[in-house]
mmCIF file of C-alpha atoms in Angstrom:
data_model
loop_
_atom_site.group_PDB
_atom_site.id
_atom_site.type_symbol
_atom_site.label_atom_id
_atom_site.label_comp_id
_atom_site.label_asym_id
_atom_site.label_seq_id
_atom_site.Cartn_x
_atom_site.Cartn_y
_atom_site.Cartn_z
ATOM 1 C CA MET A 1 -20.153 -17.391 9.651
ATOM 2 C CA SER A 2 -22.426 -15.580 7.222
ATOM 3 C CA ALA A 3 -23.756 -13.365 10.025
ATOM 4 C CA TYR A 4 -20.189 -12.420 11.006
ATOM 5 C CA ILE A 5 -19.308 -11.556 7.400
ATOM 6 C CA ALA A 6 -22.465 -9.446 7.121
ATOM 7 C CA ARG A 7 -21.592 -7.537 10.302
ATOM 8 C CA ARG A 8 -18.048 -6.904 9.122
ATOM 9 C CA LEU A 9 -19.287 -5.647 5.766
ATOM 10 C CA LEU A 10 -21.732 -3.323 7.507
ATOM 11 C CA LEU A 11 -18.933 -1.978 9.730
ATOM 12 C CA ILE A 12 -17.068 -0.869 6.617
ATOM 13 C CA VAL A 13 -19.587 1.949 6.126
ATOM 14 C CA PRO A 14 -19.116 3.773 9.481
ATOM 15 C CA THR A 15 -15.367 3.141 9.376
ATOM 16 C CA LEU A 16 -14.988 4.773 5.968
ATOM 17 C CA PHE A 17 -17.303 7.560 7.110
ATOM 18 C CA GLY A 18 -15.046 8.275 10.090
ATOM 19 C CA ILE A 19 -11.872 8.209 7.971
ATOM 20 C CA LEU A 20 -13.293 10.616 5.402
ATOM 21 C CA LEU A 21 -14.844 12.905 8.040
ATOM 22 C CA ILE A 22 -11.621 13.328 10.026
ATOM 23 C CA ASN A 23 -9.558 14.044 6.918
ATOM 24 C CA PHE A 24 -12.211 16.376 5.483
ATOM 25 C CA VAL A 25 -12.237 18.418 8.693
ATOM 26 C CA LEU A 26 -8.433 18.608 8.712
ATOM 27 C CA VAL A 27 -8.397 19.782 5.092
ATOM 28 C CA GLN A 28 -10.626 22.746 5.974
ATOM 29 C CA PHE A 29 -7.860 24.190 8.150
ATOM 30 C CA MET A 30 -5.002 23.640 5.711
ATOM 31 C CA PRO A 31 -3.707 26.751 3.909
ATOM 32 C CA GLY A 32 -2.816 26.900 0.245
ATOM 33 C CA GLY A 33 -5.940 25.383 -1.294
ATOM 34 C CA PRO A 34 -6.563 24.919 -5.025
ATOM 35 C CA ILE A 35 -8.031 28.410 -5.431
ATOM 36 C CA GLU A 36 -4.968 30.012 -3.840
ATOM 37 C CA GLN A 37 -2.742 28.111 -6.243
ATOM 38 C CA ILE A 38 -4.784 29.193 -9.272
ATOM 39 C CA LEU A 39 -4.658 32.795 -8.058
ATOM 40 C CA ALA A 40 -0.917 32.579 -7.572
ATOM 41 C CA GLN A 41 -0.526 31.397 -11.165
ATOM 42 C CA VAL A 42 -2.813 34.169 -12.427
ATOM 43 C CA GLN A 43 -0.782 36.778 -10.568
ATOM 44 C CA GLY A 44 2.450 35.261 -11.898
ATOM 45 C CA GLU A 45 3.688 34.587 -8.378
ATOM 46 C CA ALA A 46 3.310 30.830 -8.179
ATOM 47 C CA GLY A 47 6.702 30.299 -6.567
ATOM 48 C CA SER A 48 7.531 26.921 -5.060
ATOM 49 C CA PRO A 49 4.839 24.535 -3.786
ATOM 50 C CA LEU A 50 5.957 25.190 -0.201
ATOM 51 C CA ASP A 51 5.586 28.937 -0.731
ATOM 52 C CA ARG A 52 2.065 28.489 -2.041
ATOM 53 C CA ILE A 53 1.114 26.248 0.865
ATOM 54 C CA ALA A 54 2.492 28.770 3.322
ATOM 55 C CA GLY A 55 0.357 31.435 1.681
ATOM 56 C CA THR A 56 3.147 33.746 0.558
ATOM 57 C CA ALA A 57 1.773 34.355 -2.920
ATOM 58 C CA GLY A 58 0.246 37.702 -2.002
ATOM 59 C CA ASP A 59 -2.081 39.521 0.372
ATOM 60 C CA ALA A 60 -5.619 38.395 1.086
ATOM 61 C CA GLY A 61 -8.216 39.888 -1.169
ATOM 62 C CA ALA A 62 -11.715 38.924 -2.291
ATOM 63 C CA GLY A 63 -13.066 36.040 -0.261
ATOM 64 C CA GLY A 64 -10.037 36.129 2.031
ATOM 65 C CA TYR A 65 -7.847 34.247 -0.452
ATOM 66 C CA ARG A 66 -4.131 34.869 -0.658
ATOM 67 C CA GLY A 67 -3.178 36.450 -3.972
ATOM 68 C CA ALA A 68 -6.724 37.689 -4.709
ATOM 69 C CA GLN A 69 -5.955 41.392 -4.175
ATOM 70 C CA GLY A 70 -6.905 43.421 -7.226
ATOM 71 C CA LEU A 71 -8.894 40.633 -8.896
ATOM 72 C CA PRO A 72 -12.626 41.103 -9.582
ATOM 73 C CA PRO A 73 -14.982 39.363 -7.113
ATOM 74 C CA ASP A 74 -16.855 37.757 -10.031
ATOM 75 C CA PHE A 75 -13.690 35.926 -11.046
ATOM 76 C CA ILE A 76 -13.204 34.624 -7.495
ATOM 77 C CA ALA A 77 -16.853 33.559 -7.331
ATOM 78 C CA GLU A 78 -16.503 31.657 -10.609
ATOM 79 C CA LEU A 79 -13.439 29.843 -9.266
ATOM 80 C CA GLU A 80 -15.362 28.902 -6.114
ATOM 81 C CA ARG A 81 -18.227 27.562 -8.207
ATOM 82 C CA GLN A 82 -15.855 25.623 -10.453
ATOM 83 C CA PHE A 83 -14.137 23.932 -7.507
ATOM 84 C CA GLY A 84 -17.359 23.495 -5.517
ATOM 85 C CA PHE A 85 -16.408 25.876 -2.720
ATOM 86 C CA ASP A 86 -19.539 27.966 -3.206
ATOM 87 C CA LYS A 87 -21.373 25.471 -0.956
ATOM 88 C CA PRO A 88 -21.058 25.138 2.834
ATOM 89 C CA ALA A 89 -18.522 22.590 4.086
ATOM 90 C CA HIS A 90 -21.109 20.160 5.475
ATOM 91 C CA GLU A 91 -23.038 20.204 2.200
ATOM 92 C CA ARG A 92 -19.863 19.481 0.219
ATOM 93 C CA PHE A 93 -19.009 16.595 2.550
ATOM 94 C CA PHE A 94 -22.359 14.827 2.246
ATOM 95 C CA LEU A 95 -22.415 15.431 -1.495
ATOM 96 C CA MET A 96 -18.998 13.756 -1.683
ATOM 97 C CA LEU A 97 -20.254 10.793 0.355
ATOM 98 C CA GLY A 98 -23.240 10.347 -1.942
ATOM 99 C CA ASN A 99 -20.987 10.294 -4.989
ATOM 100 C CA TYR A 100 -18.527 7.886 -3.376
ATOM 101 C CA LEU A 101 -21.278 5.340 -2.773
ATOM 102 C CA THR A 102 -21.416 4.905 -6.549
ATOM 103 C CA PHE A 103 -17.605 5.226 -6.914
ATOM 104 C CA ASN A 104 -18.013 8.613 -8.548
ATOM 105 C CA PHE A 105 -14.886 10.431 -7.386
ATOM 106 C CA GLY A 106 -15.273 13.409 -9.686
ATOM 107 C CA GLU A 107 -12.549 14.924 -11.826
ATOM 108 C CA SER A 108 -9.036 15.977 -10.897
ATOM 109 C CA TYR A 109 -8.662 19.732 -10.425
ATOM 110 C CA PHE A 110 -5.418 19.983 -12.356
ATOM 111 C CA ARG A 111 -5.194 16.929 -14.650
ATOM 112 C CA SER A 112 -8.468 17.152 -16.645
ATOM 113 C CA ILE A 113 -9.187 13.453 -16.094
ATOM 114 C CA SER A 114 -11.650 11.627 -13.871
ATOM 115 C CA VAL A 115 -10.228 10.375 -10.575
ATOM 116 C CA ILE A 116 -11.272 6.776 -11.200
ATOM 117 C CA ASP A 117 -9.529 6.787 -14.591
ATOM 118 C CA LEU A 118 -6.452 8.308 -12.954
ATOM 119 C CA ILE A 119 -6.422 5.599 -10.266
ATOM 120 C CA ILE A 120 -6.851 2.858 -12.871
ATOM 121 C CA GLU A 121 -4.018 4.386 -14.889
ATOM 122 C CA LYS A 122 -1.628 4.331 -11.894
ATOM 123 C CA MET A 123 -2.841 1.044 -10.397
ATOM 124 C CA PRO A 124 -0.663 -1.402 -12.414
ATOM 125 C CA VAL A 125 2.539 -0.021 -10.890
ATOM 126 C CA SER A 126 1.320 -0.289 -7.295
ATOM 127 C CA ILE A 127 -0.271 -3.694 -7.870
ATOM 128 C CA SER A 128 2.990 -4.964 -9.360
ATOM 129 C CA LEU A 129 5.014 -3.749 -6.385
ATOM 130 C CA GLY A 130 2.552 -4.919 -3.747
ATOM 131 C CA LEU A 131 1.662 -8.285 -5.255
ATOM 132 C CA TRP A 132 5.143 -9.488 -6.172
ATOM 133 C CA SER A 133 6.794 -8.081 -3.041
ATOM 134 C CA THR A 134 4.271 -9.777 -0.757
ATOM 135 C CA LEU A 135 4.464 -13.044 -2.695
ATOM 136 C CA LEU A 136 8.269 -13.022 -2.652
ATOM 137 C CA ALA A 137 8.350 -12.228 1.066
ATOM 138 C CA TYR A 138 6.050 -15.163 1.898
ATOM 139 C CA VAL A 139 7.763 -17.618 -0.465
ATOM 140 C CA ILE A 140 11.164 -16.927 1.107
ATOM 141 C CA SER A 141 10.246 -16.131 4.707
ATOM 142 C CA ILE A 142 7.990 -19.064 5.575
ATOM 143 C CA PRO A 143 10.373 -21.880 4.522
ATOM 144 C CA LEU A 144 13.332 -20.002 5.993
ATOM 145 C CA GLY A 145 11.494 -19.363 9.262
ATOM 146 C CA ILE A 146 10.525 -23.050 9.525
ATOM 147 C CA HIS A 147 14.106 -24.203 8.974
ATOM 148 C CA LYS A 148 15.365 -21.692 11.530
ATOM 149 C CA ALA A 149 12.874 -23.046 14.076
ATOM 150 C CA ILE A 150 13.860 -26.657 13.399
ATOM 151 C CA ARG A 151 17.571 -25.830 13.598
ATOM 152 C CA ASP A 152 17.275 -23.336 16.436
ATOM 153 C CA GLY A 153 20.632 -22.557 18.021
ATOM 154 C CA THR A 154 22.730 -24.009 15.195
ATOM 155 C CA LYS A 155 25.223 -22.108 13.042
ATOM 156 C CA PHE A 156 22.615 -21.904 10.288
ATOM 157 C CA ASP A 157 20.231 -20.145 12.658
ATOM 158 C CA THR A 158 22.940 -17.780 13.901
ATOM 159 C CA TYR A 159 24.215 -16.773 10.463
ATOM 160 C CA THR A 160 20.778 -16.306 8.955
ATOM 161 C CA SER A 161 19.666 -14.290 11.990
ATOM 162 C CA GLY A 162 22.611 -11.958 11.420
ATOM 163 C CA LEU A 163 21.622 -11.450 7.797
ATOM 164 C CA ILE A 164 17.993 -10.877 8.773
ATOM 165 C CA ILE A 165 18.944 -8.264 11.376
ATOM 166 C CA VAL A 166 21.036 -6.430 8.795
ATOM 167 C CA ALA A 167 18.177 -6.606 6.282
ATOM 168 C CA TYR A 168 15.747 -5.236 8.863
ATOM 169 C CA ALA A 169 18.098 -2.403 9.838
ATOM 170 C CA VAL A 170 18.708 -1.234 6.266
ATOM 171 C CA PRO A 171 15.995 1.249 5.138
ATOM 172 C CA SER A 172 14.247 0.267 1.925
ATOM 173 C CA PHE A 173 15.209 3.519 0.177
ATOM 174 C CA LEU A 174 18.901 2.992 1.013
ATOM 175 C CA PHE A 175 18.744 -0.572 -0.271
ATOM 176 C CA ALA A 176 17.019 0.700 -3.426
ATOM 177 C CA ILE A 177 19.805 3.227 -4.037
ATOM 178 C CA MET A 178 22.416 0.504 -3.499
ATOM 179 C CA LEU A 179 20.666 -1.699 -6.081
ATOM 180 C CA LEU A 180 20.665 1.167 -8.561
ATOM 181 C CA VAL A 181 24.346 1.863 -8.032
ATOM 182 C CA LEU A 182 25.320 -1.794 -8.333
ATOM 183 C CA PHE A 183 22.999 -3.144 -11.044
ATOM 184 C CA ALA A 184 21.391 -0.246 -12.927
ATOM 185 C CA GLY A 185 24.417 1.485 -14.397
ATOM 186 C CA GLY A 186 25.312 3.545 -11.362
ATOM 187 C CA SER A 187 28.988 2.684 -10.989
ATOM 188 C CA TYR A 188 29.322 -1.045 -11.578
ATOM 189 C CA PHE A 189 26.965 -3.164 -13.697
ATOM 190 C CA ARG A 190 24.196 -2.192 -16.091
ATOM 191 C CA ILE A 191 22.020 -5.284 -15.872
ATOM 192 C CA PHE A 192 18.600 -3.814 -15.103
ATOM 193 C CA PRO A 193 16.847 -0.685 -16.458
ATOM 194 C CA LEU A 194 16.910 2.506 -14.445
ATOM 195 C CA ARG A 195 13.288 3.581 -14.742
ATOM 196 C CA GLY A 196 9.785 2.592 -15.799
ATOM 197 C CA LEU A 197 7.635 -0.523 -15.530
ATOM 198 C CA VAL A 198 8.146 -1.594 -19.157
ATOM 199 C CA SER A 199 10.247 -0.521 -22.134
ATOM 200 C CA ASP A 200 9.081 2.167 -24.549
ATOM 201 C CA ASN A 201 8.592 -0.413 -27.311
ATOM 202 C CA TRP A 202 6.777 -2.881 -25.044
ATOM 203 C CA HIS A 203 3.621 -2.949 -27.207
ATOM 204 C CA GLU A 204 5.693 -3.935 -30.250
ATOM 205 C CA LEU A 205 7.285 -6.953 -28.538
ATOM 206 C CA PRO A 206 6.017 -10.551 -28.809
ATOM 207 C CA PHE A 207 3.973 -11.809 -25.872
ATOM 208 C CA TYR A 208 6.748 -13.802 -24.230
ATOM 209 C CA MET A 209 9.146 -10.850 -24.620
ATOM 210 C CA GLN A 210 6.578 -8.571 -22.984
ATOM 211 C CA ILE A 211 6.533 -10.855 -19.942
ATOM 212 C CA LEU A 212 10.332 -10.968 -19.770
ATOM 213 C CA ASP A 213 10.558 -7.199 -20.234
ATOM 214 C CA TYR A 214 8.040 -6.630 -17.431
ATOM 215 C CA PHE A 215 9.939 -8.801 -14.947
ATOM 216 C CA TRP A 216 13.221 -7.243 -16.095
ATOM 217 C CA HIS A 217 11.948 -3.811 -15.088
ATOM 218 C CA ILE A 218 10.202 -4.846 -11.870
ATOM 219 C CA THR A 219 13.046 -6.897 -10.349
ATOM 220 C CA LEU A 220 14.933 -4.134 -8.519
ATOM 221 C CA PRO A 221 11.843 -2.282 -7.187
ATOM 222 C CA VAL A 222 10.380 -5.552 -5.874
ATOM 223 C CA LEU A 223 13.630 -6.494 -4.153
ATOM 224 C CA ALA A 224 13.817 -3.060 -2.530
ATOM 225 C CA SER A 225 10.194 -3.291 -1.359
ATOM 226 C CA THR A 226 10.572 -6.813 0.015
ATOM 227 C CA ILE A 227 13.552 -6.403 2.316
ATOM 228 C CA GLY A 228 11.688 -5.018 5.338
ATOM 229 C CA ALA A 229 8.710 -7.385 5.112
ATOM 230 C CA PHE A 230 11.022 -10.341 4.498
ATOM 231 C CA ALA A 231 12.985 -9.801 7.708
ATOM 232 C CA THR A 232 9.931 -9.294 9.908
ATOM 233 C CA LEU A 233 7.997 -12.220 8.467
ATOM 234 C CA THR A 234 10.928 -14.645 8.788
ATOM 235 C CA LEU A 235 11.393 -13.962 12.495
ATOM 236 C CA LEU A 236 7.630 -14.075 13.037
ATOM 237 C CA THR A 237 7.446 -17.496 11.360
ATOM 238 C CA LYS A 238 10.381 -18.852 13.372
ATOM 239 C CA ASN A 239 9.009 -17.686 16.722
ATOM 240 C CA SER A 240 5.539 -18.994 15.904
ATOM 241 C CA PHE A 241 6.868 -22.459 15.041
ATOM 242 C CA LEU A 242 9.135 -22.526 18.104
ATOM 243 C CA ASP A 243 6.152 -21.842 20.357
ATOM 244 C CA GLU A 244 4.198 -24.690 18.791
ATOM 245 C CA ILE A 245 7.092 -27.183 18.735
ATOM 246 C CA LYS A 246 7.498 -26.873 22.505
ATOM 247 C CA LYS A 247 3.842 -27.651 23.255
ATOM 248 C CA GLN A 248 2.682 -30.910 24.790
ATOM 249 C CA TYR A 249 0.754 -32.221 21.784
ATOM 250 C CA VAL A 250 3.951 -32.142 19.677
ATOM 251 C CA ILE A 251 5.898 -34.040 22.333
ATOM 252 C CA THR A 252 3.079 -36.601 22.537
ATOM 253 C CA ALA A 253 2.962 -37.022 18.761
ATOM 254 C CA LYS A 254 6.721 -37.651 18.630
ATOM 255 C CA ALA A 255 6.463 -40.110 21.528
ATOM 256 C CA LYS A 256 3.916 -42.127 19.532
ATOM 257 C CA GLY A 257 6.497 -42.585 16.808
ATOM 258 C CA LEU A 258 5.145 -40.189 14.205
ATOM 259 C CA ALA A 259 7.700 -39.004 11.675
ATOM 260 C CA GLU A 260 9.070 -35.518 12.323
ATOM 261 C CA ARG A 261 7.936 -34.292 8.927
ATOM 262 C CA ARG A 262 4.369 -35.475 9.579
ATOM 263 C CA VAL A 263 4.355 -33.861 13.011
ATOM 264 C CA LEU A 264 5.714 -30.617 11.603
ATOM 265 C CA TYR A 265 3.444 -30.245 8.590
ATOM 266 C CA GLY A 266 0.452 -32.236 9.812
ATOM 267 C CA HIS A 267 0.099 -30.690 13.266
ATOM 268 C CA VAL A 268 2.456 -27.795 13.925
ATOM 269 C CA PHE A 269 2.104 -26.045 10.562
ATOM 270 C CA ARG A 270 -1.640 -25.399 10.802
ATOM 271 C CA ASN A 271 -1.451 -23.910 14.292
ATOM 272 C CA ALA A 272 1.749 -21.939 13.717
ATOM 273 C CA MET A 273 0.446 -20.414 10.490
ATOM 274 C CA LEU A 274 -2.434 -18.661 12.243
ATOM 275 C CA ILE A 275 -0.320 -15.715 13.342
ATOM 276 C CA ILE A 276 1.312 -15.555 9.904
ATOM 277 C CA ILE A 277 -2.088 -15.311 8.238
ATOM 278 C CA ALA A 278 -3.152 -12.698 10.780
ATOM 279 C CA GLY A 279 -0.167 -10.593 9.768
ATOM 280 C CA PHE A 280 -0.921 -10.783 6.051
ATOM 281 C CA PRO A 281 -3.004 -7.562 5.861
ATOM 282 C CA ALA A 282 -0.288 -5.580 7.646
ATOM 283 C CA VAL A 283 2.432 -7.002 5.388
ATOM 284 C CA PHE A 284 0.443 -6.425 2.214
ATOM 285 C CA ILE A 285 -0.703 -2.919 3.078
ATOM 286 C CA SER A 286 2.747 -1.829 4.290
ATOM 287 C CA VAL A 287 4.362 -3.043 1.061
ATOM 288 C CA PHE A 288 1.501 -1.882 -1.151
ATOM 289 C CA PHE A 289 1.127 1.613 0.297
ATOM 290 C CA SER A 290 3.707 2.679 2.880
ATOM 291 C CA GLY A 291 6.853 1.993 0.900
ATOM 292 C CA SER A 292 5.425 2.674 -2.536
ATOM 293 C CA LEU A 293 6.106 6.442 -2.547
ATOM 294 C CA ILE A 294 9.842 6.115 -1.887
ATOM 295 C CA ILE A 295 10.341 3.138 -4.178
ATOM 296 C CA GLU A 296 8.279 4.687 -6.973
ATOM 297 C CA THR A 297 10.250 7.921 -6.726
ATOM 298 C CA ILE A 298 13.671 6.243 -6.761
ATOM 299 C CA PHE A 299 12.837 3.976 -9.700
ATOM 300 C CA SER A 300 10.769 6.624 -11.565
ATOM 301 C CA LEU A 301 7.572 4.574 -11.372
ATOM 302 C CA ASP A 302 4.321 6.465 -11.749
ATOM 303 C CA GLY A 303 2.061 4.688 -9.265
ATOM 304 C CA LEU A 304 -0.505 5.425 -6.585
ATOM 305 C CA GLY A 305 2.098 6.428 -4.008
ATOM 306 C CA ARG A 306 3.421 9.310 -6.083
ATOM 307 C CA LEU A 307 -0.100 10.186 -7.181
ATOM 308 C CA ALA A 308 -1.322 10.552 -3.596
ATOM 309 C CA TYR A 309 1.735 12.587 -2.574
ATOM 310 C CA GLU A 310 1.641 14.957 -5.533
ATOM 311 C CA SER A 311 -2.121 15.415 -5.158
ATOM 312 C CA ALA A 312 -1.701 16.345 -1.485
ATOM 313 C CA ILE A 313 0.977 18.907 -2.360
ATOM 314 C CA GLN A 314 -1.177 20.386 -5.158
ATOM 315 C CA ARG A 315 -4.312 20.293 -2.970
ATOM 316 C CA ASP A 316 -6.057 18.217 -5.635
ATOM 317 C CA TYR A 317 -8.815 17.235 -3.207
ATOM 318 C CA PRO A 318 -10.828 14.874 -5.470
ATOM 319 C CA VAL A 319 -7.713 12.756 -6.029
ATOM 320 C CA VAL A 320 -6.698 12.945 -2.348
ATOM 321 C CA PHE A 321 -10.064 11.754 -1.064
ATOM 322 C CA GLY A 322 -10.583 9.311 -3.924
ATOM 323 C CA THR A 323 -7.309 7.502 -3.207
ATOM 324 C CA LEU A 324 -7.959 7.689 0.540
ATOM 325 C CA TYR A 325 -11.360 6.071 0.042
ATOM 326 C CA MET A 326 -9.954 3.313 -2.171
ATOM 327 C CA PHE A 327 -7.019 2.617 0.178
ATOM 328 C CA GLY A 328 -9.302 2.486 3.216
ATOM 329 C CA LEU A 329 -11.832 0.224 1.500
ATOM 330 C CA LEU A 330 -9.109 -2.134 0.291
ATOM 331 C CA GLY A 331 -7.545 -2.333 3.752
ATOM 332 C CA LEU A 332 -10.877 -3.180 5.400
ATOM 333 C CA ILE A 333 -11.668 -5.858 2.824
ATOM 334 C CA ILE A 334 -8.220 -7.424 3.261
ATOM 335 C CA GLY A 335 -8.809 -7.527 7.013
ATOM 336 C CA LEU A 336 -12.020 -9.487 6.446
ATOM 337 C CA ILE A 337 -10.242 -11.863 4.074
ATOM 338 C CA SER A 338 -7.626 -12.441 6.772
ATOM 339 C CA ASP A 339 -10.326 -13.508 9.234
ATOM 340 C CA LEU A 340 -11.786 -15.897 6.686
ATOM 341 C CA CYS A 341 -8.327 -17.403 6.197
ATOM 342 C CA TYR A 342 -8.196 -17.964 9.960
ATOM 343 C CA VAL A 343 -11.278 -20.182 9.713
ATOM 344 C CA TRP A 344 -9.963 -21.942 6.621
ATOM 345 C CA VAL A 345 -6.679 -22.845 8.337
ATOM 346 C CA ASP A 346 -8.298 -23.800 11.653
ATOM 347 C CA PRO A 347 -12.050 -24.666 11.484
ATOM 348 C CA ARG A 348 -12.166 -24.631 15.306
ATOM 349 C CA ILE A 349 -12.204 -20.836 15.197
ATOM 350 C CA ASP A 350 -15.728 -19.468 15.277
ATOM 351 C CA PHE A 351 -16.011 -15.678 15.196
ATOM 352 C CA GLU A 352 -19.785 -15.773 15.561
ATOM 353 C CA SER A 353 -19.700 -17.638 18.877
ATOM 354 C CA ARG A 354 -17.098 -15.190 20.196
ATOM 355 C CA GLU A 355 -19.370 -12.240 19.556
ATOM 356 C CA THR A 356 -22.523 -13.749 21.054
#
């Protein structure tokens, strides 16, 4: 197993290299870079972000930049040096790779803060959403999926399937808006706060009140993030258990007089849970990253999702590539952890023998 882990860890390097290379090449062809935006502000023609990206801030001047007409070439050259564009593209790429090996992501172009400090500052929001949403989805979905499999075809299965289909069909952002309207002072009840991860006076509260205040603020965002993963995971659990229950070894175990509970949790559970564990990285990453931008925007949470989006709009390349690197690395590590969980649940699985 150690050889397999070593190979997977080594594969992280070329995978991250490919991710960064493809995105770096794409960035070279995108209009409205950081220099164009600075020039637009200097000329007093910043306009909207979409205007700047489209390059409507002025005619091309020194260096071929939009909005540079009439500005001295020395000023343009200083901007290029400041942002690192005075070097060829391939040299900038390999310099970035060398820095990323030591987790040196540089400094944000527009925030005057290092990228790693910026990521650490925004991380608590995204960790809160991802961790609690994934945990809640698994805590609810696995028991519910098992009961649906045991009581397949009953009224309980039919009614819960209807609710699950509705939950799956409702977009997370629409569900989030509904929660705000109903429980955050929209039109009905004002039970939960409208914005933020904690209250303004959180640091002044006693420890136990800090915990309660944190969960008070995170309840609605977590519920909104969980709805999609909850529906998918419940049906996945049910179908996995149904497949195992119909197999011959289960019929044989019941014929020998083993209690149904022992058959279910002693034999079926371990085999049926394999596909659930395999789906953990997808569930975690989808909750942690994919839905974070919408949920963070609706609930005014300043997390990694909004950071990545705003940085892409502003062409803040150090932040864009820094978050991309961290997201990619985290996803690859979670995939490896998922494989290790496979072996932990079922020791018969041997990844090394499959690759030899």
